[in-house]
Amino acid sequence: MGKDDVIESGAGGGEFAAKDYTDPPPAPLIDAAELGSWSLYRAVIAEFIATLLFLYITVATVIGYKHQTDTAASGADAACGGVGVLGIAWAFGGMIFVLVYCTAGISGGHINPAVTFGLFLARKVSLVRALLYIVAQCLGAICGVGLVKAFQSAYFDRYGGGANSLASGYSRGTGLGAEIIGTFVLVYTVFSATDPKRNARDSHVPVLAPLPIGFAVFMVHLATIPVTGTGINPARSLGAAVIYNKDKPWDDHWIFWVGPLVGAAIAAFYHQYILRAGAIKALGSFRSNA
């Protein structure tokens, strides 16, 4: 008997079937009717604000850490100060946990163009919604980093503006691979944590979706901060690059778009067509209608 067919036992010893489940219909590619719905614009505003807050807190943490560990500014004991790489990773992962929790019921809590792109490929959101989300996320990121520069103007340029760039000693191929794998981990976690079939089948196992998503961001940052500073979010990389606006972040900026989008596409394919057997279901449906 497959797991999907498991019968659960009730408290009184009786048996009842697992929750009924049917796949939700795919989102239309272009849904012009959405443009007349307030819920779409409310969701876009939520994505803008969430991404603004995400960049403000995280980039401010990066700038503060670099200042605290700068021996020229903080003295000989500077190396022992600051939150460290672990603290930076917690700032990114913790903020994603908080913001996804706050906005999931409004916009889905994407806060990342790569996540939106992956969900679009899986037909979870329409093209109209995906494009508006990505624009809102990028603008929110730029505004968030702009606030950091306004509040920490004395340190912003000195400590690199929190911008992503390829670390010395690593090739562009290595940086691209790190971004692809890191984003795959994130987007795969998003699909798994929000899978409606899993929620129906494993309803006895409470899953707080923002927790594994935030923890995935935390773990990926631990692995890739030494390589690229960890992008895995094109809006995050764009916002810092635009406000800092120096040559180094722009030189390899393409890595922080191509890597996350490729990683998101692979995660969407893996979850939808391998784990969920979307291709087999589509073939079966085609044969039954033939």
Coordinates of C-alpha atoms in Angstrom, one line a residue:
M1 CA 0.0 0.0 0.0
G2 CA 1.4 3.4 -1.0
K3 CA 1.7 6.2 1.4
D4 CA -1.0 8.1 -0.4
D5 CA -3.4 5.3 0.5
V6 CA -2.6 5.1 4.2
I7 CA -5.6 4.9 6.5
E8 CA -5.3 6.8 9.7
S9 CA -6.7 5.6 13.1
G10 CA -9.0 7.9 15.1
A11 CA -8.8 8.5 18.8
G12 CA -11.7 6.2 19.4
G13 CA -10.1 3.3 17.6
G14 CA -12.2 3.8 14.4
E15 CA -10.7 4.3 11.0
F16 CA -11.2 7.0 8.5
A17 CA -9.7 7.8 5.1
A18 CA -7.1 10.4 4.7
K19 CA -8.2 13.8 3.5
D20 CA -9.5 13.9 -0.1
Y21 CA -7.1 15.7 -2.4
T22 CA -7.2 16.9 -5.9
D23 CA -4.5 19.0 -7.6
P24 CA -5.5 22.6 -7.8
P25 CA -5.9 23.8 -11.4
P26 CA -2.8 25.5 -12.9
A27 CA -2.8 29.3 -12.9
P28 CA -3.6 30.8 -16.4
L29 CA -0.6 32.0 -18.3
I30 CA -2.2 35.4 -18.8
D31 CA -5.1 36.4 -16.5
A32 CA -6.3 39.9 -17.6
A33 CA -9.1 39.8 -15.0
E34 CA -6.4 39.9 -12.2
L35 CA -5.6 43.5 -13.2
G36 CA -9.0 44.6 -12.0
S37 CA -8.7 42.9 -8.6
W38 CA -7.6 44.7 -5.5
S39 CA -6.2 41.5 -4.1
L40 CA -3.5 41.6 -6.8
Y41 CA -2.3 45.1 -6.0
R42 CA -2.5 44.4 -2.2
A43 CA -0.2 41.4 -2.8
V44 CA 2.2 43.5 -4.9
I45 CA 2.4 46.1 -2.2
A46 CA 3.1 43.4 0.4
E47 CA 5.9 42.1 -1.8
F48 CA 7.4 45.6 -2.1
I49 CA 7.3 46.3 1.7
A50 CA 8.5 42.8 2.6
T51 CA 11.5 43.0 0.3
L52 CA 12.3 46.5 1.5
L53 CA 12.3 45.4 5.1
F54 CA 14.3 42.3 4.2
L55 CA 17.1 44.3 2.5
Y56 CA 17.1 47.0 5.2
I57 CA 17.7 44.6 8.1
T58 CA 20.1 42.2 6.3
V59 CA 22.3 44.8 4.6
A60 CA 22.4 46.9 7.8
T61 CA 23.6 43.7 9.6
V62 CA 26.4 43.2 7.0
I63 CA 27.6 46.8 7.2
G64 CA 27.5 46.7 11.0
Y65 CA 29.4 43.5 11.1
K66 CA 32.1 44.8 8.8
H67 CA 32.4 48.0 10.9
Q68 CA 32.7 46.1 14.2
T69 CA 35.4 43.9 12.8
D70 CA 37.4 46.7 11.2
T71 CA 40.6 47.0 13.2
A72 CA 41.2 50.5 11.9
A73 CA 37.8 51.6 13.3
S74 CA 37.3 49.3 16.3
G75 CA 40.7 48.6 17.6
A76 CA 42.9 45.5 18.0
D77 CA 40.1 43.4 19.4
A78 CA 37.8 44.0 16.4
A79 CA 38.3 40.4 15.1
C80 CA 36.5 39.1 18.2
G81 CA 33.5 41.5 17.8
G82 CA 30.4 41.6 15.6
V83 CA 27.9 38.9 14.9
G84 CA 30.1 36.9 12.6
V85 CA 29.2 35.0 9.5
L86 CA 26.8 32.9 11.6
G87 CA 25.0 36.0 12.7
I88 CA 24.7 37.3 9.1
A89 CA 23.3 34.0 8.0
W90 CA 20.8 34.2 10.9
A91 CA 19.8 37.7 9.8
F92 CA 18.9 36.6 6.3
G93 CA 17.2 33.3 7.4
G94 CA 15.4 34.9 10.3
M95 CA 14.0 37.8 8.2
I96 CA 12.8 35.4 5.6
F97 CA 11.0 33.4 8.3
V98 CA 9.4 36.5 9.8
L99 CA 8.4 38.0 6.4
V100 CA 7.1 34.8 4.8
Y101 CA 5.0 34.3 8.0
C102 CA 3.6 37.8 7.7
T103 CA 2.9 37.9 4.0
A104 CA 2.1 34.3 3.0
G105 CA -1.6 34.8 3.4
I106 CA -1.5 38.0 1.3
S107 CA 1.0 37.5 -1.5
G108 CA 2.4 34.0 -0.9
G109 CA 5.5 35.5 0.7
H110 CA 7.8 35.2 -2.3
I111 CA 10.2 38.1 -1.5
N112 CA 12.5 36.8 -4.2
P113 CA 12.3 36.9 -8.1
A114 CA 13.8 33.4 -8.3
V115 CA 11.0 32.0 -6.1
T116 CA 8.4 33.8 -8.2
F117 CA 10.0 32.5 -11.4
G118 CA 10.0 28.9 -10.1
L119 CA 6.3 29.1 -9.0
F120 CA 5.4 30.7 -12.4
L121 CA 7.1 27.8 -14.2
A122 CA 5.1 25.4 -12.1
R123 CA 1.9 27.3 -13.0
K124 CA 1.3 28.4 -9.5
V125 CA 1.0 32.1 -10.4
S126 CA 0.1 33.8 -13.7
L127 CA 2.5 35.7 -15.9
V128 CA 0.8 39.0 -14.9
R129 CA 1.2 38.4 -11.2
A130 CA 4.8 37.1 -11.6
L131 CA 5.9 40.2 -13.5
L132 CA 4.3 42.6 -11.1
Y133 CA 5.8 40.7 -8.1
I134 CA 9.3 40.8 -9.6
V135 CA 9.1 44.5 -10.3
A136 CA 7.8 45.2 -6.8
Q137 CA 10.6 43.0 -5.3
C138 CA 13.3 44.8 -7.2
L139 CA 12.0 48.3 -6.3
G140 CA 11.6 47.2 -2.7
A141 CA 15.2 46.0 -2.6
I142 CA 16.5 49.2 -4.0
C143 CA 14.5 51.3 -1.5
G144 CA 15.6 49.0 1.4
V145 CA 19.3 49.4 0.6
G146 CA 18.7 53.1 0.1
L147 CA 17.5 53.4 3.6
V148 CA 20.6 51.6 4.9
K149 CA 22.8 54.1 3.0
A150 CA 20.8 57.0 4.4
F151 CA 21.1 55.8 8.0
Q152 CA 24.7 54.5 7.7
S153 CA 26.2 56.9 5.2
A154 CA 29.5 57.1 7.1
Y155 CA 30.0 53.3 6.6
F156 CA 28.0 52.3 3.6
D157 CA 30.6 52.9 0.8
R158 CA 33.6 52.1 3.1
Y159 CA 32.3 48.5 3.7
G160 CA 31.0 47.7 0.2
G161 CA 27.3 48.5 0.6
G162 CA 26.4 44.9 1.3
A163 CA 26.8 44.2 -2.4
N164 CA 27.3 40.7 -3.8
S165 CA 30.5 40.0 -5.8
L166 CA 32.6 37.1 -6.6
A167 CA 35.3 36.5 -3.9
S168 CA 38.9 36.5 -5.0
G169 CA 40.2 33.0 -5.7
Y170 CA 36.9 31.7 -7.2
S171 CA 36.1 31.4 -10.8
R172 CA 32.9 32.7 -12.4
G173 CA 31.9 29.1 -13.0
T174 CA 32.3 28.3 -9.3
G175 CA 30.3 31.4 -8.4
L176 CA 27.5 30.5 -10.9
G177 CA 27.4 26.9 -9.6
A178 CA 27.1 28.1 -6.0
E179 CA 24.2 30.3 -6.9
I180 CA 22.5 27.6 -8.9
I181 CA 22.8 25.0 -6.1
G182 CA 21.9 27.5 -3.3
T183 CA 18.8 28.7 -5.1
F184 CA 17.8 25.1 -5.9
V185 CA 17.9 24.3 -2.2
L186 CA 15.7 27.3 -1.4
V187 CA 13.1 26.9 -4.1
Y188 CA 12.9 23.1 -3.6
T189 CA 12.2 23.8 0.1
V190 CA 9.5 26.3 -0.9
F191 CA 7.8 23.8 -3.1
S192 CA 8.0 21.0 -0.5
A193 CA 6.9 23.2 2.4
T194 CA 3.8 24.6 0.6
D195 CA 2.8 21.4 -1.3
P196 CA -1.0 21.1 -0.8
K197 CA -0.8 17.4 -1.4
R198 CA 1.6 17.0 1.5
N199 CA -0.6 19.1 3.7
A200 CA -3.6 16.9 2.9
R201 CA -1.8 13.6 3.2
D202 CA 0.2 14.4 6.3
S203 CA -2.4 16.6 8.0
H204 CA -1.3 15.0 11.3
V205 CA 2.1 16.5 11.0
P206 CA 2.0 20.3 11.5
V207 CA 4.2 22.2 9.1
L208 CA 4.9 25.8 9.6
A209 CA 6.1 26.6 6.1
P210 CA 8.1 29.8 6.9
L211 CA 10.3 27.8 9.3
P212 CA 12.0 25.4 6.8
I213 CA 12.1 28.2 4.2
G214 CA 14.0 30.5 6.5
F215 CA 16.2 27.7 7.7
A216 CA 17.1 26.9 4.1
V217 CA 18.2 30.5 3.5
F218 CA 20.2 30.3 6.7
M219 CA 22.0 27.1 5.7
V220 CA 22.7 28.3 2.1
H221 CA 24.3 31.5 3.5
L222 CA 26.6 29.5 5.7
A223 CA 27.9 27.6 2.6
T224 CA 28.1 30.4 0.0
I225 CA 29.0 33.6 1.9
P226 CA 32.7 32.9 1.3
V227 CA 32.1 32.4 -2.4
T228 CA 29.7 35.1 -3.6
G229 CA 28.4 36.7 -0.4
T230 CA 25.3 34.7 -1.2
G231 CA 22.8 36.1 -3.7
I232 CA 20.1 33.4 -4.3
N233 CA 17.8 36.4 -4.7
P234 CA 18.2 38.6 -7.8
A235 CA 16.4 41.5 -6.1
R236 CA 18.8 41.4 -3.1
S237 CA 21.8 41.6 -5.5
L238 CA 20.2 44.2 -7.7
G239 CA 19.2 46.5 -4.8
A240 CA 22.7 46.6 -3.3
A241 CA 24.4 47.0 -6.7
V242 CA 22.2 49.9 -7.7
I243 CA 22.7 51.9 -4.5
Y244 CA 26.4 51.0 -4.0
N245 CA 27.0 51.5 -7.8
K246 CA 30.7 50.6 -8.1
D247 CA 32.3 48.5 -10.8
K248 CA 33.0 45.4 -8.8
P249 CA 29.4 44.4 -8.0
W250 CA 28.4 45.1 -11.6
D251 CA 31.2 43.1 -13.2
D252 CA 29.7 39.7 -12.3
H253 CA 26.2 40.8 -11.7
W254 CA 24.8 38.5 -14.3
I255 CA 25.8 35.5 -12.1
F256 CA 23.3 36.7 -9.5
W257 CA 20.5 36.6 -12.1
V258 CA 21.4 33.6 -14.2
G259 CA 22.3 31.4 -11.2
P260 CA 19.1 31.9 -9.2
L261 CA 16.8 31.7 -12.2
V262 CA 18.5 28.4 -13.4
G263 CA 18.4 27.0 -9.9
A264 CA 14.7 27.9 -9.5
A265 CA 13.9 26.3 -12.9
I266 CA 15.6 23.1 -12.0
A267 CA 13.8 23.0 -8.6
A268 CA 10.5 23.5 -10.3
F269 CA 11.1 20.8 -12.8
Y270 CA 12.4 18.4 -10.1
H271 CA 9.4 18.9 -7.8
Q272 CA 6.7 19.0 -10.4
Y273 CA 7.8 16.4 -12.9
I274 CA 10.0 14.0 -10.9
L275 CA 8.6 14.0 -7.3
R276 CA 5.0 14.8 -8.3
A277 CA 5.3 12.9 -11.5
G278 CA 3.6 15.7 -13.5
A279 CA 4.9 14.4 -16.8
I280 CA 3.5 10.9 -16.2
K281 CA 0.1 12.3 -15.1
A282 CA 0.0 14.4 -18.3
L283 CA 0.8 11.4 -20.5
G284 CA -1.8 9.3 -18.7
S285 CA -4.4 12.0 -19.2
F286 CA -3.5 12.3 -22.9
R287 CA -3.8 8.5 -23.4
S288 CA -7.1 8.3 -21.6
N289 CA -8.5 11.1 -23.8
A290 CA -7.1 9.5 -27.0

